[in-house]
XYZ file of C-alpha atoms in Angstrom:
690
model
C 0.003 -0.006 -0.002
C 2.826 2.448 0.756
C 4.296 1.884 -2.657
C 0.928 2.400 -4.325
C 0.426 5.704 -2.461
C 3.974 6.792 -3.282
C 3.364 6.165 -6.987
C 0.253 8.364 -6.911
C 2.083 11.149 -5.078
C 5.026 11.084 -7.524
C 2.809 11.153 -10.638
C 0.633 13.970 -9.311
C 3.726 15.886 -8.190
C 5.054 15.599 -11.729
C 1.919 17.214 -13.130
C 2.005 19.927 -10.488
C 5.664 20.534 -11.336
C 4.723 21.380 -14.926
C 2.491 24.202 -13.711
C 5.030 25.441 -11.193
C 7.700 25.656 -13.909
C 5.170 27.548 -16.052
C 4.991 30.169 -13.291
C 1.980 29.099 -11.256
C 3.151 28.088 -7.753
C -0.475 27.819 -6.649
C -0.438 24.371 -8.313
C 1.353 23.138 -5.188
C -1.824 23.786 -3.175
C -3.905 21.992 -5.830
C -1.503 19.055 -5.623
C -1.738 18.934 -1.809
C -5.524 18.955 -1.780
C -5.626 16.296 -4.516
C -3.334 13.966 -2.580
C -5.370 14.486 0.604
C -8.606 13.794 -1.272
C -7.337 10.629 -2.986
C -5.330 9.083 -0.186
C -6.787 10.449 3.041
C -10.450 11.404 3.004
C -12.887 11.909 0.158
C -15.174 14.458 1.683
C -17.219 17.324 0.313
C -15.180 20.128 1.871
C -11.939 18.934 0.241
C -13.737 18.728 -3.101
C -15.074 22.260 -2.587
C -11.583 23.480 -1.673
C -10.206 21.890 -4.832
C -12.888 23.566 -6.948
C -12.061 26.963 -5.429
C -8.316 26.520 -5.977
C -8.710 25.342 -9.551
C -11.110 28.181 -10.374
C -8.729 30.701 -8.873
C -5.740 29.405 -10.843
C -7.435 28.931 -14.213
C -9.842 31.832 -14.288
C -8.326 34.313 -11.845
C -4.535 33.879 -12.220
C -4.439 32.843 -15.851
C -2.980 29.375 -15.348
C -3.409 26.712 -18.012
C -6.988 25.542 -17.906
C -5.737 21.940 -17.898
C -5.387 22.308 -14.124
C -9.156 21.786 -14.095
C -8.301 18.137 -14.770
C -7.412 17.784 -11.097
C -10.999 18.742 -10.227
C -12.398 16.482 -12.971
C -10.556 13.460 -11.590
C -11.725 14.223 -8.069
C -15.309 14.459 -9.305
C -15.047 11.107 -11.099
C -14.043 9.513 -7.770
C -17.058 11.037 -5.991
C -20.812 10.688 -6.183
C -20.826 13.866 -8.285
C -19.040 12.108 -11.138
C -21.683 13.313 -13.623
C -20.314 16.869 -13.256
C -16.958 15.896 -14.790
C -18.027 16.648 -18.411
C -19.106 20.111 -17.238
C -15.641 20.687 -15.742
C -13.971 19.679 -19.033
C -16.411 21.828 -20.964
C -15.630 24.722 -18.636
C -11.934 24.325 -19.445
C -12.757 24.489 -23.169
C -14.887 27.598 -22.738
C -12.249 29.430 -20.693
C -9.474 28.543 -23.159
C -11.530 29.605 -26.186
C -12.500 32.888 -24.495
C -8.863 33.474 -23.618
C -7.252 32.815 -27.021
C -10.041 32.141 -29.508
C -8.005 29.500 -31.319
C -9.591 26.153 -32.140
C -6.268 24.286 -32.017
C -5.345 25.675 -28.599
C -8.856 24.980 -27.302
C -8.696 21.361 -28.478
C -5.238 20.923 -26.940
C -6.351 22.271 -23.548
C -9.575 20.234 -23.604
C -7.740 17.002 -24.390
C -5.189 17.626 -21.629
C -7.961 18.346 -19.095
C -9.878 15.181 -20.013
C -6.712 13.059 -19.934
C -5.695 14.362 -16.515
C -9.219 13.653 -15.201
C -9.159 10.096 -16.506
C -5.654 9.502 -15.192
C -6.516 10.647 -11.674
C -9.658 8.520 -11.740
C -7.735 5.429 -12.878
C -5.044 5.829 -10.265
C -7.674 6.405 -7.591
C -9.525 3.261 -8.608
C -6.354 1.186 -8.496
C -5.310 2.570 -5.107
C -8.787 1.881 -3.767
C -8.630 -1.692 -5.015
C -5.220 -2.183 -3.489
C -6.488 -0.798 -0.185
C -9.479 -3.135 -0.190
C -7.288 -6.165 -0.860
C -4.818 -5.145 1.839
C -7.538 -4.418 4.406
C -9.584 -7.591 4.032
C -6.807 -10.130 3.484
C -7.059 -11.388 7.086
C -10.851 -11.445 6.909
C -10.714 -13.535 3.740
C -8.359 -16.010 5.375
C -10.589 -16.242 8.452
C -13.674 -16.651 6.284
C -12.010 -19.350 4.199
C -11.036 -21.253 7.340
C -14.533 -20.886 8.765
C -16.115 -22.133 5.526
C -13.748 -25.092 5.482
C -14.570 -25.842 9.128
C -18.282 -25.852 8.340
C -17.724 -28.097 5.329
C -15.681 -30.544 7.406
C -18.305 -30.501 10.159
C -21.081 -31.205 7.648
C -19.136 -34.106 6.109
C -18.242 -35.695 9.430
C -21.594 -35.210 11.108
C -23.363 -36.672 8.112
C -21.203 -39.810 8.150
C -19.570 -40.398 11.510
C -22.302 -38.627 13.482
C -24.945 -40.996 12.097
C -22.725 -44.001 12.657
C -22.210 -43.105 16.313
C -25.963 -42.768 16.724
C -26.451 -46.259 15.239
C -23.814 -47.718 17.575
C -25.292 -46.099 20.687
C -28.804 -47.211 19.784
C -27.683 -50.815 19.199
C -25.704 -50.908 22.453
C -28.630 -49.505 24.435
C -30.876 -52.225 23.037
C -28.293 -54.823 24.010
C -28.149 -53.384 27.534
C -31.924 -53.610 27.700
C -31.720 -57.350 27.159
C -31.767 -57.783 23.424
C -28.991 -59.405 21.421
C -26.516 -56.884 20.117
C -27.011 -56.771 16.364
C -24.067 -57.507 14.073
C -24.790 -54.152 12.499
C -23.245 -52.412 15.521
C -19.861 -54.104 15.071
C -19.965 -53.567 11.325
C -20.843 -49.879 11.801
C -18.032 -49.455 14.348
C -15.567 -50.999 11.926
C -16.828 -48.838 9.037
C -16.681 -45.721 11.238
C -13.052 -46.348 12.122
C -12.183 -46.887 8.463
C -14.139 -43.749 7.558
C -12.255 -41.655 10.122
C -8.880 -42.931 8.954
C -9.780 -42.356 5.326
C -10.984 -38.834 6.069
C -7.828 -38.050 8.059
C -5.659 -39.324 5.205
C -7.704 -37.313 2.718
C -7.393 -34.041 4.624
C -3.704 -34.640 5.253
C -3.032 -35.576 1.640
C -3.957 -32.078 0.514
C -0.558 -30.870 1.692
C 3.024 -32.053 1.708
C 3.896 -29.613 4.497
C 3.212 -31.878 7.497
C 5.426 -34.618 6.080
C 8.258 -32.129 5.700
C 7.867 -31.151 9.358
C 7.814 -34.785 10.416
C 10.813 -35.650 8.252
C 12.855 -32.807 9.746
C 11.982 -33.914 13.288
C 12.719 -37.610 12.649
C 16.084 -36.857 11.064
C 17.030 -34.525 13.899
C 16.051 -37.155 16.458
C 18.355 -39.623 14.695
C 21.248 -37.160 14.845
C 21.155 -36.421 11.108
C 21.528 -32.818 9.991
C 18.334 -31.963 8.131
C 17.776 -29.103 5.677
C 14.408 -28.482 4.028
C 13.979 -26.155 1.034
C 10.350 -25.643 0.124
C 9.578 -24.374 -3.378
C 6.028 -25.601 -3.860
C 2.602 -24.069 -3.284
C 0.086 -25.701 -0.942
C -2.219 -27.552 -1.094
C -0.957 -30.018 -3.688
C -4.112 -32.081 -3.891
C -3.848 -35.761 -4.910
C -0.147 -35.388 -5.754
C 0.510 -34.475 -2.132
C -0.510 -37.911 -0.892
C 1.851 -39.711 -3.262
C 4.775 -37.399 -2.572
C 4.160 -37.721 1.174
C 4.491 -41.486 0.812
C 7.732 -41.109 -1.150
C 9.163 -38.753 1.462
C 8.093 -40.989 4.330
C 9.687 -44.088 2.752
C 12.921 -42.277 1.820
C 13.413 -40.686 5.232
C 12.646 -43.981 6.974
C 15.403 -45.617 4.898
C 17.857 -42.845 5.798
C 17.124 -43.267 9.515
C 17.138 -47.082 9.313
C 20.528 -47.320 7.635
C 22.010 -44.824 10.095
C 25.058 -43.979 7.976
C 24.036 -40.483 6.861
C 25.246 -37.312 8.515
C 23.223 -34.848 6.467
C 19.981 -35.011 4.466
C 18.630 -32.361 2.106
C 14.934 -32.316 1.194
C 13.859 -30.045 -1.683
C 10.545 -29.331 -3.406
C 9.963 -27.396 -6.612
C 6.715 -26.517 -8.384
C 7.061 -25.436 -12.034
C 4.896 -25.694 -15.123
C 2.270 -27.861 -13.479
C 4.816 -30.392 -12.174
C 5.830 -30.744 -8.550
C 9.209 -32.302 -7.781
C 10.501 -33.805 -4.563
C 14.185 -34.589 -4.075
C 15.771 -36.287 -1.014
C 19.570 -36.333 -0.925
C 21.704 -37.890 1.813
C 25.378 -38.658 2.268
C 24.985 -42.199 3.570
C 27.260 -43.430 0.755
C 25.098 -46.449 0.067
C 25.435 -48.730 -2.902
C 23.248 -48.078 -5.912
C 21.011 -51.007 -4.962
C 20.555 -50.023 -1.301
C 17.314 -48.307 -0.387
C 15.641 -48.729 -3.776
C 12.061 -47.343 -3.920
C 9.508 -49.856 -2.755
C 5.739 -49.724 -3.068
C 5.812 -45.974 -3.673
C 7.259 -46.506 -7.171
C 3.969 -48.037 -8.286
C 2.006 -45.199 -6.671
C 4.055 -42.574 -8.471
C 3.714 -44.379 -11.797
C -0.044 -44.780 -11.325
C -0.316 -41.028 -10.678
C 1.409 -40.304 -13.975
C 4.750 -39.389 -12.418
C 8.341 -40.557 -12.461
C 10.409 -41.866 -9.519
C 14.152 -42.374 -9.643
C 16.759 -43.333 -7.040
C 20.482 -43.909 -7.106
C 23.947 -42.631 -6.409
C 24.865 -39.218 -7.774
C 28.373 -38.553 -9.176
C 29.376 -36.928 -5.884
C 28.610 -40.144 -3.991
C 25.392 -38.954 -2.407
C 22.186 -40.948 -2.690
C 19.282 -39.165 -4.394
C 15.599 -40.074 -4.472
C 13.589 -37.868 -6.835
C 9.883 -37.907 -7.707
C 8.083 -35.708 -10.223
C 4.305 -35.637 -10.576
C 1.872 -33.482 -12.511
C -0.801 -31.833 -10.454
C -3.764 -29.601 -10.956
C -3.167 -26.075 -9.769
C -4.076 -25.692 -6.113
C -6.916 -23.368 -5.232
C -8.078 -23.199 -8.865
C -11.354 -21.495 -8.027
C -9.552 -18.882 -5.962
C -7.033 -18.393 -8.766
C -9.844 -17.823 -11.259
C -11.227 -15.139 -8.957
C -7.786 -13.593 -8.703
C -7.358 -13.612 -12.459
C -10.742 -11.986 -12.883
C -9.855 -9.275 -10.362
C -6.500 -8.645 -11.956
C -8.077 -8.794 -15.400
C -10.458 -6.005 -14.389
C -7.562 -3.884 -13.108
C -5.469 -4.727 -16.145
C -8.340 -3.709 -18.410
C -8.628 -0.371 -16.614
C -4.896 0.169 -17.047
C -4.877 -0.714 -20.753
C -7.887 1.508 -21.423
C -6.436 4.459 -19.531
C -2.983 3.994 -20.984
C -4.370 3.794 -24.509
C -6.410 6.960 -23.884
C -3.385 8.807 -22.475
C -1.123 7.760 -25.332
C -3.679 8.560 -28.002
C -4.453 11.856 -26.317
C -0.811 12.875 -26.138
C -0.402 11.790 -29.755
C -3.348 13.927 -30.876
C -1.873 16.896 -28.979
C 1.401 16.439 -30.910
C -0.455 16.109 -34.227
C -2.373 19.333 -33.574
C 0.944 21.213 -33.465
C 2.149 19.892 -36.843
C 1.478 21.334 -40.295
C -1.316 19.623 -42.165
C 1.040 17.934 -44.605
C 2.931 16.149 -41.851
C -0.087 14.877 -39.900
C -0.519 11.632 -41.844
C 3.097 10.356 -41.635
C 3.382 11.504 -38.040
C 0.141 9.692 -37.166
C 1.496 6.484 -38.718
C 4.697 6.687 -36.697
C 2.808 7.472 -33.491
C 0.463 4.508 -34.098
C 3.492 2.212 -34.125
C 4.830 3.843 -30.950
C 1.499 3.429 -29.172
C 1.236 -0.213 -30.253
C 4.781 -0.915 -28.972
C 3.960 0.931 -25.780
C 0.870 -1.154 -25.058
C 2.824 -4.317 -25.834
C 5.437 -3.327 -23.258
C 2.894 -3.056 -20.437
C 3.296 -6.668 -19.315
C 6.802 -8.074 -19.271
C 10.131 -6.919 -20.612
C 10.066 -6.455 -24.408
C 13.447 -5.141 -25.488
C 12.608 -5.207 -29.199
C 9.561 -2.997 -28.630
C 11.650 -0.679 -26.473
C 14.264 -0.471 -29.191
C 11.650 0.338 -31.849
C 10.143 3.074 -29.671
C 13.567 4.577 -29.016
C 14.349 4.752 -32.730
C 10.936 6.247 -33.571
C 11.283 8.813 -30.765
C 14.692 10.010 -31.965
C 14.921 9.544 -35.751
C 11.887 11.702 -36.782
C 12.988 14.741 -34.697
C 14.780 16.446 -37.632
C 11.687 15.900 -39.809
C 8.894 16.878 -37.416
C 10.808 19.432 -35.404
C 10.514 20.387 -31.703
C 6.964 19.031 -31.442
C 8.435 15.525 -31.595
C 10.494 16.035 -28.410
C 7.451 15.114 -26.309
C 7.494 11.576 -27.761
C 10.593 10.893 -25.654
C 8.222 10.456 -22.710
C 6.876 7.333 -24.408
C 10.335 5.801 -23.978
C 10.885 6.842 -20.348
C 7.946 4.802 -19.013
C 8.951 1.426 -20.523
C 12.556 2.038 -19.420
C 11.392 2.432 -15.805
C 9.401 -0.788 -16.125
C 12.052 -2.831 -17.918
C 15.124 -2.231 -15.762
C 16.094 -2.080 -12.131
C 16.075 1.446 -10.710
C 19.860 1.734 -10.532
C 19.898 1.187 -14.323
C 16.548 2.724 -15.242
C 17.009 6.176 -13.706
C 20.367 6.903 -15.377
C 18.781 5.879 -18.686
C 15.770 8.128 -18.048
C 18.118 10.953 -17.106
C 19.906 10.424 -20.422
C 16.552 10.615 -22.285
C 15.638 13.867 -20.525
C 19.109 15.298 -21.151
C 18.712 14.492 -24.845
C 15.372 16.355 -24.885
C 16.946 19.371 -23.205
C 19.897 19.396 -25.612
C 17.607 19.043 -28.638
C 15.373 21.877 -27.397
C 18.377 24.118 -26.995
C 19.619 23.130 -30.449
C 16.259 24.135 -31.918
C 16.651 27.519 -30.242
C 13.590 27.112 -28.021
C 13.154 29.475 -25.050
C 14.352 28.078 -21.734
C 10.802 27.803 -20.443
C 9.701 25.793 -23.493
C 12.745 23.498 -23.252
C 12.073 22.944 -19.546
C 8.406 22.261 -20.329
C 9.293 19.604 -22.926
C 11.794 18.009 -20.573
C 9.443 17.871 -17.577
C 6.545 16.742 -19.780
C 8.644 13.817 -21.030
C 9.370 12.860 -17.435
C 5.695 13.174 -16.445
C 4.625 11.046 -19.427
C 7.091 8.367 -18.365
C 5.843 8.530 -14.772
C 2.245 8.210 -15.953
C 3.044 5.043 -17.921
C 5.089 3.623 -15.062
C 2.540 4.609 -12.410
C -0.453 3.036 -14.118
C 1.288 -0.258 -14.898
C 2.985 -0.482 -11.507
C -0.300 0.125 -9.702
C -1.911 -2.674 -11.698
C 0.953 -4.974 -10.714
C 0.495 -3.951 -7.086
C -3.142 -5.019 -7.280
C -2.090 -8.329 -8.795
C 0.530 -8.939 -6.078
C -1.914 -8.068 -3.288
C -4.559 -10.318 -4.806
C -2.063 -13.186 -4.985
C -0.963 -12.582 -1.395
C -4.570 -12.524 -0.200
C -5.376 -15.765 -1.971
C -2.208 -17.333 -0.559
C -3.327 -16.426 2.978
C -6.757 -17.914 2.313
C -5.242 -21.107 0.900
C -2.895 -21.368 3.856
C -5.822 -20.976 6.268
C -7.768 -23.718 4.501
C -4.745 -26.030 4.489
C -4.155 -25.437 8.204
C -7.815 -26.177 8.961
C -7.632 -29.423 6.995
C -4.432 -30.444 8.751
C -5.950 -29.660 12.137
C -8.969 -31.791 11.286
C -6.693 -34.604 10.067
C -4.665 -34.515 13.305
C -7.773 -34.582 15.483
C -9.423 -37.294 13.402
C -6.379 -39.527 13.661
C -5.222 -38.760 17.198
C -8.528 -38.221 19.019
C -11.553 -39.597 17.205
C -9.605 -42.507 15.683
C -8.604 -43.721 19.119
C -12.175 -43.518 20.460
C -13.583 -45.402 17.467
C -10.870 -48.074 17.726
C -11.716 -48.547 21.412
C -15.452 -48.782 20.596
C -14.794 -51.447 17.972
C -12.588 -53.419 20.368
C -15.169 -53.423 23.144
C -18.068 -54.227 20.795
C -16.201 -57.245 19.383
C -15.221 -58.317 22.889
C -18.797 -57.998 24.174
C -20.082 -60.375 21.496
C -17.688 -63.093 22.753
C -18.275 -62.690 26.521
C -20.940 -64.008 28.805
C -23.881 -61.614 29.442
C -22.615 -60.272 32.767
C -19.132 -59.402 31.500
C -20.516 -58.227 28.180
C -22.758 -55.776 29.983
C -19.747 -54.149 31.630
C -18.035 -53.763 28.284
C -21.169 -52.348 26.677
C -21.464 -49.794 29.447
C -17.942 -48.745 28.563
C -19.001 -48.433 24.918
C -21.621 -45.866 25.878
C -18.961 -43.792 27.690
C -16.591 -44.110 24.741
C -19.359 -43.086 22.330
C -19.953 -39.940 24.376
C -16.229 -39.280 24.240
C -16.268 -39.886 20.472
C -19.090 -37.368 20.037
C -17.008 -34.818 21.948
C -14.023 -35.713 19.765
C -16.184 -35.215 16.680
C -17.101 -31.733 17.866
C -13.412 -31.041 18.409
C -12.589 -32.160 14.884
C -15.334 -29.847 13.642
C -13.565 -26.878 15.226
C -14.738 -26.765 18.842
C -11.773 -26.345 21.205
C -11.503 -29.066 23.813
C -8.915 -29.604 26.548
C -7.989 -33.190 27.394
C -7.089 -34.642 30.780
C -4.014 -36.865 31.037
C -5.471 -38.652 34.061
C -8.713 -39.394 32.183
C -6.796 -40.619 29.155
C -4.668 -42.881 31.350
C -7.818 -44.368 32.873
C -9.252 -44.889 29.392
C -5.994 -46.464 28.233
C -6.110 -48.910 31.161
C -9.704 -49.848 30.312
C -9.105 -50.319 26.583
C -5.847 -52.244 26.922
C -7.253 -54.429 29.704
C -10.179 -55.288 27.474
C -7.664 -56.449 24.881
C -5.972 -58.676 27.452
C -2.973 -56.423 28.032
C -1.692 -55.982 31.565
C -1.362 -52.257 32.212
C 0.820 -50.406 34.692
C 0.118 -46.690 35.143
C 2.384 -44.387 37.149
C 1.525 -40.700 36.781
C 3.983 -38.498 38.676
C 3.687 -35.204 36.838
C 2.732 -31.882 38.465
C -0.216 -29.783 37.272
C 0.365 -28.891 33.615
C -0.734 -26.030 31.393
C -3.871 -26.969 29.455
C -2.039 -26.935 26.117
C 0.673 -29.311 27.359
C -1.775 -31.693 29.032
C -3.933 -31.838 25.914
C -0.925 -32.654 23.681
C 0.405 -35.329 26.041
C -3.090 -36.821 26.245
C -3.139 -37.042 22.442
C 0.274 -38.724 22.541
C -1.036 -41.302 25.010
C -4.066 -41.994 22.810
C -1.871 -42.569 19.751
C 0.511 -44.779 21.752
C -2.355 -46.951 22.967
C -3.762 -47.218 19.443
C -0.319 -48.315 18.185
C -0.044 -50.943 20.898
C -3.368 -52.397 19.767
C -2.619 -52.190 16.051
C 1.080 -52.965 15.816
C 1.880 -55.384 18.612
C 0.813 -58.536 20.358
C 1.570 -56.959 23.709
C 0.986 -58.703 27.014
C 2.208 -55.836 29.125
C 2.222 -52.058 28.734
C 3.637 -49.451 31.107
C 2.518 -45.823 31.113
C 4.428 -43.301 33.214
C 4.957 -39.580 33.576
C 7.661 -37.714 35.490
C 9.115 -34.278 35.966
C 12.831 -34.274 35.158
C 15.073 -31.193 34.740
C 12.173 -28.847 34.137
C 10.491 -31.008 31.505
C 7.612 -33.458 31.717
C 8.234 -36.888 30.206
C 5.532 -39.293 29.132
C 6.725 -42.826 28.406
C 4.692 -45.678 26.961
C 6.538 -49.005 26.742
C 5.142 -52.315 25.552
C 6.351 -55.794 24.734
C 5.247 -57.930 21.794
C 6.383 -55.262 19.351
C 6.327 -55.941 15.623
C 6.634 -53.667 12.619
C 8.341 -50.895 14.600
C 10.001 -49.665 11.436
C 6.692 -49.082 9.765
C 5.496 -47.141 12.745
C 8.496 -44.861 12.648
C 7.211 -42.924 9.661
C 3.520 -43.147 10.342
C 1.177 -40.202 10.059
C 0.258 -40.592 13.714
C 3.864 -40.122 14.808
C 4.068 -37.186 12.424
C 0.954 -35.597 13.918
C 2.318 -35.912 17.426
C 5.707 -34.553 16.383
C 3.967 -31.495 14.969
C 1.816 -31.016 18.083
C 4.823 -31.272 20.412
C 6.942 -28.997 18.262
C 4.353 -26.255 18.787
C 5.183 -26.426 22.530
C 8.954 -26.693 22.032
C 8.669 -30.398 22.843
C 9.892 -33.491 21.045
C 8.923 -37.090 20.393
C 11.318 -40.033 20.280
C 10.861 -43.736 19.761
C 13.068 -46.714 20.491
C 12.775 -50.411 19.746
C 14.614 -53.490 20.916
C 14.191 -57.221 20.971
C 10.416 -57.430 21.057
C 9.794 -54.147 22.875
C 8.885 -50.638 21.764
C 9.001 -47.372 23.673
C 7.567 -43.986 22.836
C 8.630 -40.914 24.812
C 7.165 -37.399 24.630
C 8.901 -34.484 26.294
C 7.500 -30.991 26.779
C 8.712 -28.092 28.929
C 6.693 -27.619 32.111
C 6.200 -23.939 31.269
C 5.649 -24.437 27.548
C 5.093 -21.366 25.416
C 2.500 -22.418 22.864
C 2.889 -21.205 19.324
C 0.700 -21.952 16.285
C 1.037 -25.484 15.004
C 2.922 -25.087 11.733
C 1.432 -26.312 8.484
C 4.843 -27.204 7.220
C-alpha cells in the first residue's frame, strides 16, 4: 500500500511541477488537496476546496486551464461524477474565451480530459489495493470458517450418524436384546471412515510430512535441511509425494550412515518435484524405492533413485498436479483482469491523447506520416505493459529520436513514451540513469532548436511526467495483482491449516475412540452376558467421548485430561488382554501441554493395539530437569519400522513442536518405547502447516 500511495504522489507531483515551472506556484496547493482527497479522506469540503483553488488558478490567475483536470478526476471519484463533463467543458470555454483558437482549445480540452481520466484510474487502483490489503485477514478467516463448516457437515453426516447407530444398538443390548451384528460392522466402518478422512485431509498438503521428516532426522542425529519451493495444497499429488518422502526418510534413519539429508521441493509448469539427498554413501542397490514406485507411476509421475556422481544418494519424484486453489485463482485472475483492463484503457487513452496533442501542433502535410509513426509507438507501448520487451523498447527509441529532424521540436514530447517502458524494464539503478539520459537528450535538442528556456524545460518535464504516468499506471496494476495473490495465498494457507488440524484430530482423538469402541463391541459379543454388559457400558462412555471428539474435529476447542486418558488407556488395553501399569507422577500442567500429552497417550495406545501382540504395557509420567516426560513401553512389538514414519507419529511430532517439545521412539528385541517431552512452562505457538 505504501508503494501504491507513493506512486500516486510522484505522478501527481510531476503534473504539479509542470504548472510550477510555467509560473503558477499555486499548483502546489492543488497538488496537496488532490493527494489528501485521494489518499486520506474523500469528503465534500476537500472537493469544494479543490474547486475553489482550480477556479482561482485557471480563471483568476491565468494558469493553463488543464489544471481543471485535477478537479475532474476528483469528481469522477465522488458521487458527483456526472459533473466531470461540465468541468472539461468549462476548461474548453475558458481557453476559447482566452485565445479564440480552435487548435489551442482542443489541446487544452484534451489535456484536461486526460488528466481527469488519469486521476480517476489511479484512484480506482489505489482503492482496489487498499481493499485487498484491508480484508486479506478477513478472507483467510472466512475461508477457514467455511472449510470448518464443510468438514463439520461431512463428518456429522457420516460419523455422526454411525455413532448414533452404535449407541442405539448398544442400548438395546443393555436392555436385554442381542446386540445386532450391524453395531460391530458400523463401528468398523466408522473407524475406516475416520482414517480415510484423516488421510484425505492430510493428503492435501506435503507440508506436514516435511515437518515430520525434519523432526525424525534430527532425532536420529542427522543434519536436516528443508527447502520448500512448492505451493500448498498439492491435492492428490501431495498424498503420493508424502508417501515417497516418508519411505525415503525412513530408509535414511534405518541405515544410520548419513550425517546430512537435504529435502527439496519445486513446483514449475504444473509439475511438482521432490528430491531427497543424503550422504549415507550407500550402494546403488541399497534403499531402492519400494511400493511408492507403483504409486508414483499410477499417478502419472516418475520416480528415480540412485547414487549421484558426488557419492550422495538421491531419491527424486516428479508428478503433474492440478493447480491448487483453482477457483480462488480464477477469482484472482478476474480481479486482476479487471484492473489490467482499466490500465490498458487508460494508458491507450493517455497515449492517443498525447499523440493527438502532438499532431495538432504539426502542419497539415505532416499529420498523416506523423500519425502512422505514433500509431506504431502506441502499439509498442501497449505491448510493453506486461513483461520486458526489449525489441519493442528499441523500436520506440528509434521512432522517438529519428523523426525529430523531420517533425521538429513538437516531436520532443514523444521521448516520454520511452521513459515509461525504461522504468518498467530495468532495475532502478539502471533505469534512472537511462531516463536521465533521455531527458538530457530532450533538453539538448530543445536548446539546439533555439527554443526558449521555459519551453525546453516544459518539454523536458513533460517527457518525465509522461514516463511517470506510464510507469505509475502499470505499476499500480501490478500492485493489485501482487496483493490479490498474497490474499489468496493467505486464504489457501488458512484452509490447508484447517484441513491439517482436522486430520490430526481425526487420527489422534476420534480414531482412538472409534478403535476402542470397535474393540469393546467385538469383545462384548464373545463374553458371557454379565461381563458383556460391563463392556457395553464402557462403549456408551466411549461413544460420548467420540461425540465430543467429533465436535473437536469440527472446530470446537476441547482440553484433554491426562489422568482421564490414562484411565481410558487402562480400560481399553485391559479389554484387549494387556496388563497395564500406570504411574503418573507429573505436576499440574498447562492446558495446552496436558492436551498434547493426552493425544500422545491416545496414539501410543492405538499403536499398541494395532502394531503389537503386547501382554504388558507401562505408562508413566515424570518431571525431570524442568520437563515433563511421558513414556509408553510395551512388549510384543512388531513392525516398529513401519510405525516410525507413520502419520500418527508425524501428527504428534507437529503437536509437540508447537510447545517446544519433542517425540522419540526406540525399539529393541520385542519391545517398543515412545517418549514425549514438553517443557513444564511451555510457550505455545501456532502449530505449523509445514
